[in-house]
Short mmCIF file of C-alpha atoms and ligand atoms in Angstrom, two decimals:
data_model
loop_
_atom_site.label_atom_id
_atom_site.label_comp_id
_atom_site.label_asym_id
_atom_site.label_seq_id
_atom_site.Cartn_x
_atom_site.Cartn_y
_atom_site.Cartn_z
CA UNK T 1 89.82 156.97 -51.98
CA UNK T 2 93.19 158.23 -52.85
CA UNK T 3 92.88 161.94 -53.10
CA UNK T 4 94.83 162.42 -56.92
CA UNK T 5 93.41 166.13 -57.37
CA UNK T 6 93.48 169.40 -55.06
CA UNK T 7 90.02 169.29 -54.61
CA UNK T 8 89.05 170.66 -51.12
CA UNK T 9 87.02 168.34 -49.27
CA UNK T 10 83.79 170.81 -49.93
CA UNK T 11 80.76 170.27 -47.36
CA UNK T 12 77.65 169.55 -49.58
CA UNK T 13 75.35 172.00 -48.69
CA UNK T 14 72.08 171.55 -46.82
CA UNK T 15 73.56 168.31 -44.55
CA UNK T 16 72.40 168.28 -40.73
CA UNK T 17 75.91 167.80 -38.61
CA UNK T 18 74.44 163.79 -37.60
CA UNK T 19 74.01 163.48 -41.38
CA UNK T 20 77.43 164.91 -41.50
CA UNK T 21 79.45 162.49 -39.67
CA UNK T 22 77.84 159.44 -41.19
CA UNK T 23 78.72 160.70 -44.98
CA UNK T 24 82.15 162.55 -44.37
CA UNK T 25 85.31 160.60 -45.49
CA UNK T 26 83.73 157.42 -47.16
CA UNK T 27 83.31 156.80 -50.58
CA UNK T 28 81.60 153.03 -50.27
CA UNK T 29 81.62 152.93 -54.42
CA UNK T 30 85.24 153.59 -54.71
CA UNK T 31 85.94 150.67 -51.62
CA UNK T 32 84.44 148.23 -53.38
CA UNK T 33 81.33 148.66 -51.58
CA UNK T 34 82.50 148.19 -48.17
CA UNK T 35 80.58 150.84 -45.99
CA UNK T 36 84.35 151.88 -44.38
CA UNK T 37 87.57 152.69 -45.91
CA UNK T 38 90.22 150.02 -45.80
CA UNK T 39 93.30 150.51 -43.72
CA UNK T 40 96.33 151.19 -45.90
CA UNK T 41 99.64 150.15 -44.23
CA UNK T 42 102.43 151.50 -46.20
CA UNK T 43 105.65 153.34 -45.80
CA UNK T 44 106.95 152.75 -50.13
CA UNK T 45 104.38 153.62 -52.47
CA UNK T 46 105.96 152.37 -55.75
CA UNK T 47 105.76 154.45 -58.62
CA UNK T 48 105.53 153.07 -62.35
CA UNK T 49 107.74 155.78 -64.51
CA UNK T 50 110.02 158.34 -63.85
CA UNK T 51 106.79 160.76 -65.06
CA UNK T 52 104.96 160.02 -62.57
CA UNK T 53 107.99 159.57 -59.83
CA UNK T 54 108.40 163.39 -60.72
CA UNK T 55 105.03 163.91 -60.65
CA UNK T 56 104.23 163.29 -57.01
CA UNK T 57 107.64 164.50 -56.09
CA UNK T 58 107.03 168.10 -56.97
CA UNK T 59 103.49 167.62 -55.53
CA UNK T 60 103.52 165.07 -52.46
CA UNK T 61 100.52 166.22 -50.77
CA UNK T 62 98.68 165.68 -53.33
CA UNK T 63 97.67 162.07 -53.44
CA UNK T 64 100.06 158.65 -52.43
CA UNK T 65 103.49 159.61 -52.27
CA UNK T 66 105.04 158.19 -49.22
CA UNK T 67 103.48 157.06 -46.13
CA UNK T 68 104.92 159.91 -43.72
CA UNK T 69 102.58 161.88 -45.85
CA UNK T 70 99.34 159.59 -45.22
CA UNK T 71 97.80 156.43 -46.59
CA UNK T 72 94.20 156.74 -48.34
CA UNK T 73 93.15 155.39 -44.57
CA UNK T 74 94.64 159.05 -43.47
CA UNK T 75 93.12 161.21 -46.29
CA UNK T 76 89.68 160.00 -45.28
CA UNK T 77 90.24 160.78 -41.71
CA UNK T 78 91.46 164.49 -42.94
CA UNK T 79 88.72 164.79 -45.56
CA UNK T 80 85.80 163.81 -42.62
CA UNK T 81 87.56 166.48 -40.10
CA UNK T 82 87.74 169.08 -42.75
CA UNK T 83 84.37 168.64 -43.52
CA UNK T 84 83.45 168.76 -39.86
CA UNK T 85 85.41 171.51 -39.60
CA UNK T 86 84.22 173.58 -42.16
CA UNK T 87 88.02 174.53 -43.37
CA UNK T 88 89.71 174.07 -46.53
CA UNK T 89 91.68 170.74 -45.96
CA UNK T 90 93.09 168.89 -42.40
CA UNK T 91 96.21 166.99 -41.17
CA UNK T 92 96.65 164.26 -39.19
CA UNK T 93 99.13 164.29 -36.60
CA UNK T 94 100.29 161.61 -33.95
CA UNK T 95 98.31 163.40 -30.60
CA UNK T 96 96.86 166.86 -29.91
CA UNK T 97 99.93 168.25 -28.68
CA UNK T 98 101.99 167.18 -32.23
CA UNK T 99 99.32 169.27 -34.13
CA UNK T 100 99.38 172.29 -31.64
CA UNK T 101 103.28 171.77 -32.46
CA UNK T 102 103.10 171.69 -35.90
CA UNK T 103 100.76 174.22 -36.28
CA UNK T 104 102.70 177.03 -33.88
CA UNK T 105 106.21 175.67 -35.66
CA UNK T 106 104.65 176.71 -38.98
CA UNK T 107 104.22 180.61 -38.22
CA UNK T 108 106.75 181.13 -35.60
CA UNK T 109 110.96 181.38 -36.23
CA UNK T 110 113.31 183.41 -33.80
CA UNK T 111 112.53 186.47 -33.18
CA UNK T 112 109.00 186.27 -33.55
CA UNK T 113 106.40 186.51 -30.60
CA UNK T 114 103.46 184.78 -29.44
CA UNK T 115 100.28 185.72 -27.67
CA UNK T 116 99.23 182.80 -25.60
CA UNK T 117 95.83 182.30 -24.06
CA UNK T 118 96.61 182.27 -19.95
CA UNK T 119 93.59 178.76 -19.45
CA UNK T 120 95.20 176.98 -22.05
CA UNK T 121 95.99 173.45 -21.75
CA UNK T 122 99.54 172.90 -19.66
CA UNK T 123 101.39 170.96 -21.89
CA UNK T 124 100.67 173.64 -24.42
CA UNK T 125 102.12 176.13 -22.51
CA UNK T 126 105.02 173.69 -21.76
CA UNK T 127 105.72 173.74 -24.93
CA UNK T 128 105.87 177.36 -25.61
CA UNK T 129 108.65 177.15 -22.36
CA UNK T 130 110.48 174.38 -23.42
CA UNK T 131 110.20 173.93 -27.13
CA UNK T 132 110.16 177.44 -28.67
CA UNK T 133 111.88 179.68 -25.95
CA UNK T 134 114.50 177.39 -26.96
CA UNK T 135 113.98 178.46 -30.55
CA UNK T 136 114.46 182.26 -29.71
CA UNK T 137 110.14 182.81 -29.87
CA UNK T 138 108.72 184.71 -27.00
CA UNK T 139 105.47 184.49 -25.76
CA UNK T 140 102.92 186.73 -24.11
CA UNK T 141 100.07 184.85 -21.98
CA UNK T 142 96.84 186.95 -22.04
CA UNK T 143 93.41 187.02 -19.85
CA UNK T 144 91.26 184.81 -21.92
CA UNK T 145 88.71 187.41 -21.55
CA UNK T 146 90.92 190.33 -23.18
CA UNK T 147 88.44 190.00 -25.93
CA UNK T 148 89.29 193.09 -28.42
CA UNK T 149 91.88 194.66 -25.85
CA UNK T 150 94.73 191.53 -26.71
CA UNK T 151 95.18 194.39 -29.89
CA UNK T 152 97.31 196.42 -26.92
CA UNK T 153 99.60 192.86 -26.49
CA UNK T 154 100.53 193.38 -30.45
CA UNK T 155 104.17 193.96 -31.02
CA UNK T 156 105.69 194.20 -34.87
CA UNK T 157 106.86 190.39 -34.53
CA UNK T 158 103.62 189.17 -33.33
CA UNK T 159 103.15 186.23 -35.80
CA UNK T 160 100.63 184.42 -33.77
CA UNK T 161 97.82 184.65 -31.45
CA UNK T 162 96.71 181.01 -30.15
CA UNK T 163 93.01 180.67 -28.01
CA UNK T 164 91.58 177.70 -26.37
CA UNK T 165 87.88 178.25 -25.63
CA UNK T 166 86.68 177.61 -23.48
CA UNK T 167 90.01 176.80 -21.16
CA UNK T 168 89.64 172.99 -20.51
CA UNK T 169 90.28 173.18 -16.62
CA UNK T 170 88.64 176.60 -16.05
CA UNK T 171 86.40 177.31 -18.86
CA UNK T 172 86.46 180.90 -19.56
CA UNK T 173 84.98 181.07 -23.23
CA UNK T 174 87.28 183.37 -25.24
CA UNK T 175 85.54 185.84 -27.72
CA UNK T 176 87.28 184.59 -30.49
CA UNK T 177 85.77 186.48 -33.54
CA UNK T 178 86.95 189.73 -31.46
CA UNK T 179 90.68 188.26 -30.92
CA UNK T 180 90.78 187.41 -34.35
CA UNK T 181 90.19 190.93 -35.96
CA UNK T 182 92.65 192.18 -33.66
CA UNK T 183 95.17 189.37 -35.05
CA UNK T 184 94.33 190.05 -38.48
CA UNK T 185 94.41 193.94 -38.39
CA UNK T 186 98.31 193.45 -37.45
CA UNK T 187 98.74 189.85 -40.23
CA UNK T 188 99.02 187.48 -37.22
CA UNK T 189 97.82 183.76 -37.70
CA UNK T 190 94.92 183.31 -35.54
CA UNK T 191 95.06 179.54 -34.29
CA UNK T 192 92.42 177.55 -31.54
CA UNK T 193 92.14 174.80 -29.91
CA UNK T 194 88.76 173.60 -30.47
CA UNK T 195 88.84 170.23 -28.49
CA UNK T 196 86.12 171.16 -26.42
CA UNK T 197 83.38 171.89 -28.58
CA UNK T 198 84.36 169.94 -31.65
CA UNK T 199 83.25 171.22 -34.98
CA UNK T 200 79.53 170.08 -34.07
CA UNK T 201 79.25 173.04 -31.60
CA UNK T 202 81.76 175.64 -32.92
CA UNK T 203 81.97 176.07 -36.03
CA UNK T 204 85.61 177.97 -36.37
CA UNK T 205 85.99 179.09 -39.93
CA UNK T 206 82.93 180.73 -39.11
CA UNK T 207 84.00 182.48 -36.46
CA UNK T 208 87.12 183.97 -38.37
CA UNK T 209 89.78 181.40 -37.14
CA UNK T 210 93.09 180.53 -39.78
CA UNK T 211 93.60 177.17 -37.95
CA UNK T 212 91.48 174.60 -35.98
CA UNK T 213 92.99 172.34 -34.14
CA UNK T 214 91.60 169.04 -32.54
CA UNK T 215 92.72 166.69 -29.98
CA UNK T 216 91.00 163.55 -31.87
CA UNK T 217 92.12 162.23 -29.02
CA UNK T 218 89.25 163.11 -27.09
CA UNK T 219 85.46 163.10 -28.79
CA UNK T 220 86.43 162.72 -32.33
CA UNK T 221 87.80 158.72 -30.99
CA UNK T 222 85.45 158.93 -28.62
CA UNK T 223 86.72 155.55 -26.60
CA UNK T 224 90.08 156.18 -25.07
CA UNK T 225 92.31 154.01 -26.92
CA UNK T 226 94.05 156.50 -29.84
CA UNK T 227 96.22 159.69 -29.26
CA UNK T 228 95.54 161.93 -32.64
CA UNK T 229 95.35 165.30 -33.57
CA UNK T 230 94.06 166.96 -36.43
CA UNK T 231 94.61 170.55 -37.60
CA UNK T 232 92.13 171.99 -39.93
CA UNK T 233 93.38 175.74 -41.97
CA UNK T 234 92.34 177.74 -44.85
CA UNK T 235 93.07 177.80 -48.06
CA UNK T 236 95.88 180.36 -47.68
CA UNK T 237 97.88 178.56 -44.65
CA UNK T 238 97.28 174.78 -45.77
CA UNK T 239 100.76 174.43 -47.31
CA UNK T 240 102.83 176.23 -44.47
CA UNK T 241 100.91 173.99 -42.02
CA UNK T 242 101.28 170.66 -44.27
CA UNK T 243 104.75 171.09 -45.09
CA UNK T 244 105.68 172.17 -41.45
CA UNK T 245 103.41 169.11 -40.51
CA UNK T 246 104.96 166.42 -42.99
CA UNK T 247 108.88 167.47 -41.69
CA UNK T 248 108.24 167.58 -38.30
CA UNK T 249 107.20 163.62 -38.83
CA UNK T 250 104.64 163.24 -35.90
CA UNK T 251 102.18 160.91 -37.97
CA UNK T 252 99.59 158.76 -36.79
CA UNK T 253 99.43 155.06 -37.81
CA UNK T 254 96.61 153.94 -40.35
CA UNK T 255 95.20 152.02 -38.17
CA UNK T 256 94.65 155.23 -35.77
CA UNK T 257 93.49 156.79 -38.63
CA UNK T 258 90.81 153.82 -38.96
CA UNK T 259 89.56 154.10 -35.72
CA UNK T 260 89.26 157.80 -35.38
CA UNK T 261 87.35 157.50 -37.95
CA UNK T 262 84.73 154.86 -36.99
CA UNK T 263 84.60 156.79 -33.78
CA UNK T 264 83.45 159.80 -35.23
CA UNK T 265 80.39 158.15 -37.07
CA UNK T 266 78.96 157.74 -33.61
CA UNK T 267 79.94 161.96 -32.19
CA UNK T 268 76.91 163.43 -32.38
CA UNK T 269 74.69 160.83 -30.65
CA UNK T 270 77.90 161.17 -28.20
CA UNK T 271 77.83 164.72 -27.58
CA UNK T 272 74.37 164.93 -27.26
CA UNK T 273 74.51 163.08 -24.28
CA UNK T 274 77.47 164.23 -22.93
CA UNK T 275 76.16 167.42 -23.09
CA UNK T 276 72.69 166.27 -21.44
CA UNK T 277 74.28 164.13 -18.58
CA UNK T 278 77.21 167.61 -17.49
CA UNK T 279 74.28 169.82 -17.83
CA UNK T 280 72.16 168.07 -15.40
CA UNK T 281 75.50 166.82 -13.09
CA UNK T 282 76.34 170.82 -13.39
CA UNK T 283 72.75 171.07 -11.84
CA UNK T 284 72.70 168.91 -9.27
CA UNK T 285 76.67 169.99 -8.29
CA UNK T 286 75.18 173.42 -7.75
CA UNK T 287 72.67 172.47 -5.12
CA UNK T 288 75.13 170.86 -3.24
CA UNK T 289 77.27 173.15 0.19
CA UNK T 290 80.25 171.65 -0.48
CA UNK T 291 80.17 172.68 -4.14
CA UNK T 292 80.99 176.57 -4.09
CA UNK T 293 80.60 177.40 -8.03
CA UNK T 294 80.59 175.98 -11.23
CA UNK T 295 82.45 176.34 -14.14
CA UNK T 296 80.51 175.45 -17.01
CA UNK T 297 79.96 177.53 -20.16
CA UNK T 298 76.10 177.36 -20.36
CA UNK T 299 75.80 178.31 -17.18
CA UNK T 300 75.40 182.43 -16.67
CA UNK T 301 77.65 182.88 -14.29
CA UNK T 302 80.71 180.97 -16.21
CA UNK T 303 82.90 184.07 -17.63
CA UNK T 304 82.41 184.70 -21.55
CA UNK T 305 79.08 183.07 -20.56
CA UNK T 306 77.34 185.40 -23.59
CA UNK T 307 79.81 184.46 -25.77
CA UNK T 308 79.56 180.96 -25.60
CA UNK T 309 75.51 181.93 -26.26
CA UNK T 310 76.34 184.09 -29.32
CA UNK T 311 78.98 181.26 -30.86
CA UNK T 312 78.39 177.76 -29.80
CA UNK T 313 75.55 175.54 -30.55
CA UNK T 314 75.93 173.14 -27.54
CA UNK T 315 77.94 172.21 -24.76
CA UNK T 316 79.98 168.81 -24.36
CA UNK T 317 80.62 166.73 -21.28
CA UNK T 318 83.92 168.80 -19.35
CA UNK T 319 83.18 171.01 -16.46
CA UNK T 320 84.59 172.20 -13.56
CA UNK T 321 83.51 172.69 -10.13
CA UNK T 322 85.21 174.72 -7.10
CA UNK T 323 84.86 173.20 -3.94
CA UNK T 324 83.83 175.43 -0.42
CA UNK T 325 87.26 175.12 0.32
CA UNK T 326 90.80 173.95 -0.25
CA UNK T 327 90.31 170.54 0.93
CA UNK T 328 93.58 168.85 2.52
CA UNK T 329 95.22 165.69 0.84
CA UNK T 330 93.51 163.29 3.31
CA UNK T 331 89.70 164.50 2.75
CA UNK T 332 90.13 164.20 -1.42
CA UNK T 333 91.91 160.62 -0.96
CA UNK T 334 89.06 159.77 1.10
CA UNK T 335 86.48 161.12 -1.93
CA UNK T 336 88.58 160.32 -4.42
CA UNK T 337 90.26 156.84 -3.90
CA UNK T 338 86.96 155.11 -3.68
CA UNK T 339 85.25 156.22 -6.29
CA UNK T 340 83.32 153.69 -8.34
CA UNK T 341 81.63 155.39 -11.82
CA UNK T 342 84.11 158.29 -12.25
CA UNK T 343 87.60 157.03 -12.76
CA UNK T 344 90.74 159.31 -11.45
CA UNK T 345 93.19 159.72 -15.19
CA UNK T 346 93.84 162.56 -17.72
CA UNK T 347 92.33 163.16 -20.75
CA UNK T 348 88.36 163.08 -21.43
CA UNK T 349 86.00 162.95 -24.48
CA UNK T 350 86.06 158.82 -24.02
CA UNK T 351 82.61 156.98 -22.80
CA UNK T 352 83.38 156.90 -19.33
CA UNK T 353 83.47 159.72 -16.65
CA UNK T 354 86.33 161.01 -14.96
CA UNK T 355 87.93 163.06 -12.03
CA UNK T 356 90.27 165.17 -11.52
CA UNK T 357 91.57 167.61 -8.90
CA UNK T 358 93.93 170.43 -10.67
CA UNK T 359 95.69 173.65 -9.19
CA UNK T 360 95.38 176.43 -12.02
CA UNK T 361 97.34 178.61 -9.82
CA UNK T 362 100.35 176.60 -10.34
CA UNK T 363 100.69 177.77 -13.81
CA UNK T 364 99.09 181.18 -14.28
CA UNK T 365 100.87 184.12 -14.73
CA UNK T 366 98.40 186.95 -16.89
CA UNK T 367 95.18 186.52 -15.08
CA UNK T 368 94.93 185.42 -10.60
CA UNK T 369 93.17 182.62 -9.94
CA UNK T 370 91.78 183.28 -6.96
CA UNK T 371 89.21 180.60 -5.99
CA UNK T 372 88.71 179.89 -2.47
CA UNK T 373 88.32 176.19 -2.94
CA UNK T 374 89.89 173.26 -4.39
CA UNK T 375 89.31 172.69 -8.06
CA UNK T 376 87.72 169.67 -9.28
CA UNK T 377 86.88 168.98 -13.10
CA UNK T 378 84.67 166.38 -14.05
CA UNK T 379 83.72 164.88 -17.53
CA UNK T 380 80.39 163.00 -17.75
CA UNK T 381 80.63 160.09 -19.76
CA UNK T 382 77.86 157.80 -21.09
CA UNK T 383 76.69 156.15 -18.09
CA UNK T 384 72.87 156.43 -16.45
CA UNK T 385 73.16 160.09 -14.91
CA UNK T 386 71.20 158.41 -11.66
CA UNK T 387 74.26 156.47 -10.90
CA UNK T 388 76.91 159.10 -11.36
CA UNK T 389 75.06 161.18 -9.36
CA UNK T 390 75.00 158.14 -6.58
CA UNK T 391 78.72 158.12 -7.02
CA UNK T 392 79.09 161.64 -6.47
CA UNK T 393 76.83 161.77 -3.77
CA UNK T 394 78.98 159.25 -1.69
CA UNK T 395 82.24 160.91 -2.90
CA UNK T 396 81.17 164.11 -1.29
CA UNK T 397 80.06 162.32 2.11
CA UNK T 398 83.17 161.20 2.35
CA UNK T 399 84.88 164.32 1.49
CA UNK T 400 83.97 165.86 4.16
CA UNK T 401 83.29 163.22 6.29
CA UNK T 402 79.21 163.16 7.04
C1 PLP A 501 94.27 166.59 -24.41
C2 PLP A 501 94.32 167.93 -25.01
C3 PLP A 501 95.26 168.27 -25.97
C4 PLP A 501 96.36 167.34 -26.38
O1 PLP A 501 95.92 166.16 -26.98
P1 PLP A 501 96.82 164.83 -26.89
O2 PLP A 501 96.23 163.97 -27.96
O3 PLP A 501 96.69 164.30 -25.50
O4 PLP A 501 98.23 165.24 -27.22
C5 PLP A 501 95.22 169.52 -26.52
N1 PLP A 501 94.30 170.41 -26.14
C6 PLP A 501 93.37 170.14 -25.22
C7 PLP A 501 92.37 171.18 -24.85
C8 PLP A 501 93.35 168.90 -24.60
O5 PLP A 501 92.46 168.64 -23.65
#
C-alpha cells in the first residue's frame, strides 16, 4: 500500500459513486488478501542506506518517511478521499478545523487578505479572529449569495477566497463556480468547505474549486467517535498545502485513519437515507404553526435554492428550521430537555439525530439575520422517520405548551 511513486490517486473511469467507496483506498492483493488495509503504527521508519535515507529526505511525501507524514494506514485514507473527491491527491489532518488551518496557513502571510464566507462555520471564523489577525492577515466576510459581485471585495493582496456551501447553520448555497472565476481572474486560491455535501453530492474540482476540504469528522466516519479532516487540492497547490500541512503537525492517528476509512465504505447507503429521512422531516416541519420556515437546500424557498439544483446531486441529513418566534429559555428547556430520539450535542454526519438551538446573529457581520424566530437545526440520523417524527411531535407540544 505504501505509495513509492507520485502517481495521483486517478478515479477509474466509468465507476458509480457506491461502487466508488467500496474500491477507493484498498489494494486487497498488496495486504495479503485482507479485504482492509492494516493499521500502521509508526513514528521511525528505518531506512537501509544512506541512498535511500537521502532519497526520501529530499522527497518525504512521497512514500514512508516518518510518521508525522502518514503511515500506509493514512495514504489509503488520502488516496479513497481524493478519489471521492475528484482532486489530484488529499491530506489527512487531526479534525476539520486543523485542515481548514492548514489549508488557509498555506496561502495566507501578513499582509495578505481574506474573503470569508459570512454562514461559515464559527470556529472557522474564530480562527480567522484569533489565529491569523494575529498573523497580520485581514479578512473580509461576504453575503454568501454575492455570487459574481465578491469580484468588487478584491483588493491586490487578496490571496484567498474561502466558501462553505451551503452554510451549516443557515444553509444559503453559495454559487461557487461564479466566486471562483472571480478568485481566479485576480490569482486568489479558491478554497470550500464541502462537509455538507461530501464528494457524493458535490463534486468540487468540477465546479472550479483549488481546495476541498472535509470534516471526516462528520459523514466520511459516519459514527461519532473520530475528529479528522481531510483537504483535497490540485495538482498545482498539493505541495504548498502538504508542506504547510506536514509543519503545522496536526496529524491524525492510524488508527483514525482506519476507521475513517471503514466508515466511508458504508457513505452512500448513509447519505441516501439521510437525505430521505431530512427531506421528509423538512416536510412534515413545514406543516407544522410553530415551524415558521425552513432552511433546507432542496427546498425552493432556501436562498441559492437554483444553485444547489444546477450543482449538487443530493442533499444530506442537516437542516434548519426557524421557529414562529423567539422562544424564551424556559419553553426550549421544556422541548428540548426531554427529548428522547434527537440528542442535544455539536457536530452531525454520525447515525443518530440531533438538536440544536443556535443564534446566527451573534456572529454575523456582512449579511442581517433577521429571522423572527428562534433557530433550530436538526440532523436526521438513521433511525425509523415515524419515530423521530413522534419525538418531534411531543417536543413541539411541549414547546409551547399544548
Ligand atoms: C464540524 C465542522 C468543521 C470542523 O470539523 P472538526 O472535525 O469538528 O474540527 C468544519 N466545517 C464544518 C462545516 C463543520 O460542520
Amino acid at each position: 500500500m505504501a505509495r513509492e511513486t507520485k502517481k495521483p490517486a486517478t478515479p477509474k473511469a466509468g465507476y458509480g459513486p457506491a461502487t466508488e467507496v467500496i474500491e477507493a483506498g484498498r489494494d486487497p492483493k498488496a495486504q495479503g488478501g485482507m479485504v482492509n488495509p492494516p493499521v500502521y503504527h509508526a513514528s521511525t521508519v528505518i531506512f537501509e542506506t544512506l541512498e535511500e535515507l537521502e532519497r526520501k529526505t529530499a522527497s518525504p511525501f512521497d512514500g514512508v518517511y516518518y510518521g508525522r507524514f502518514g503511515t500506509p494506514t493514512t495514504f489509503a485514507f488520502e488516496d479513497a478521499v481524493a478519489r471521492l473527491e475528484g482532486g489530484y491527491r488529499s491530506i489527512a489532518c487531526a479534525s476539520g478545523l486543523a485542515a481548514i488551518g492548514a489549508s488557509l496557513m498555506a496561502f495566507l502571510d501578513a499582509g495578505d487578505h481574506l474573503l470569508m464566507v459570512d454562514s461559515a462555520y464559527s470556529p472557522t471564523r474564530k480562527y480567522c479572529e484569533i489565529v491569523l489577525k494575529g498573523f497580520g492577515v485581514e479578512t473580509t466576510y461576504y453575503d454568501p449569495l454575492a455570487g459574481a459581485e465578491i469580484k468588487h471585495l478584491f483588493r491586490p493582496e487578496t490571496k484567498v477566497v474561502f466558501a462553505e456551501s451551503p452554510g451549516s447553520l443557515t444553509f444559503e448555497v453559495q454559487d461557487v463556480p461564479a466566486i471562483a472565476t472571480a478568485a481566479h481572474d485576480t490569482g486568489a486560491v479558491m478554497i470550500l468547505d464541502n462537509s455538507w455535501a461530501t464528494p457524493l453530492y458535490f463534486q468540487p474540482f468540477a465546479h472550479g474549486v483549488d481546495i476541498s476540504i472535509q470534516a471526516a469528522t462528520k459523514y466520511l466516519v459516519g459514527h461519532s467517535d473520530v475528529m479528522m479532516g481531510a483537504i483535497t487540492t490540485t495538482e498545482e497547490h498539493f505541495r504548498a498545502v502538504r508542506v504547510m500541512a506536514a509543519t503545522l503537525g496536526a496529524v491524525p492517528g492510524p488508527d483514525d485513519c482506519y476507521l475513517a476509512l471503514r466508515g466511508m465504505r458504508t457513505l452512500d447507503v448513509r447519505l441516501e437515507r439521510h437525505q430521505q429521512t431530512a427531506l421528509e422531516l423538512a416536510k412534515w416541519c413545514a406543516r407544522r404553526d410553530e415551524v415558521a420556515a425552513i432552511l433546507h437546500p432542496a427546498f425552493a424557498d432556501c436562498p441559492g435554492h437554483e444553485f444547489w439544483q444546477r450543482d449538487f446531486k443530493g442533499s444530506s441529513g442537516l437542516f434548519s428550521v426557524i421557529l414562529d418566534r423567539h422562544y424564551p429559555k424556559q419553553a426550549l428547556a421544556a422541548m428540548l430537555d426531554h427529548m428522547t430520539l434527537f440528542k442535544m450535542g455539536y457536530s452531525w454526519g454520525g447515525f443518530e439525530s440531533l438538536i440544536l438551538p443556535a443564534d446566527p446573529t451573534t456572529f454575523r457581520t456582512a449579511s442581517a439575520w433577521q429571522a423572527q424566530g428562534t433557530l433550530i437545526r436538526l440532523h436526521a440520523g438513521l433511525e425509523d422517520l415515524a419515530d423521530l417524527i413522534c419525538d418531534l411531535e411531543a417536543g413541539l407540544a411541549r414547546l409551547t405548551g399544548k
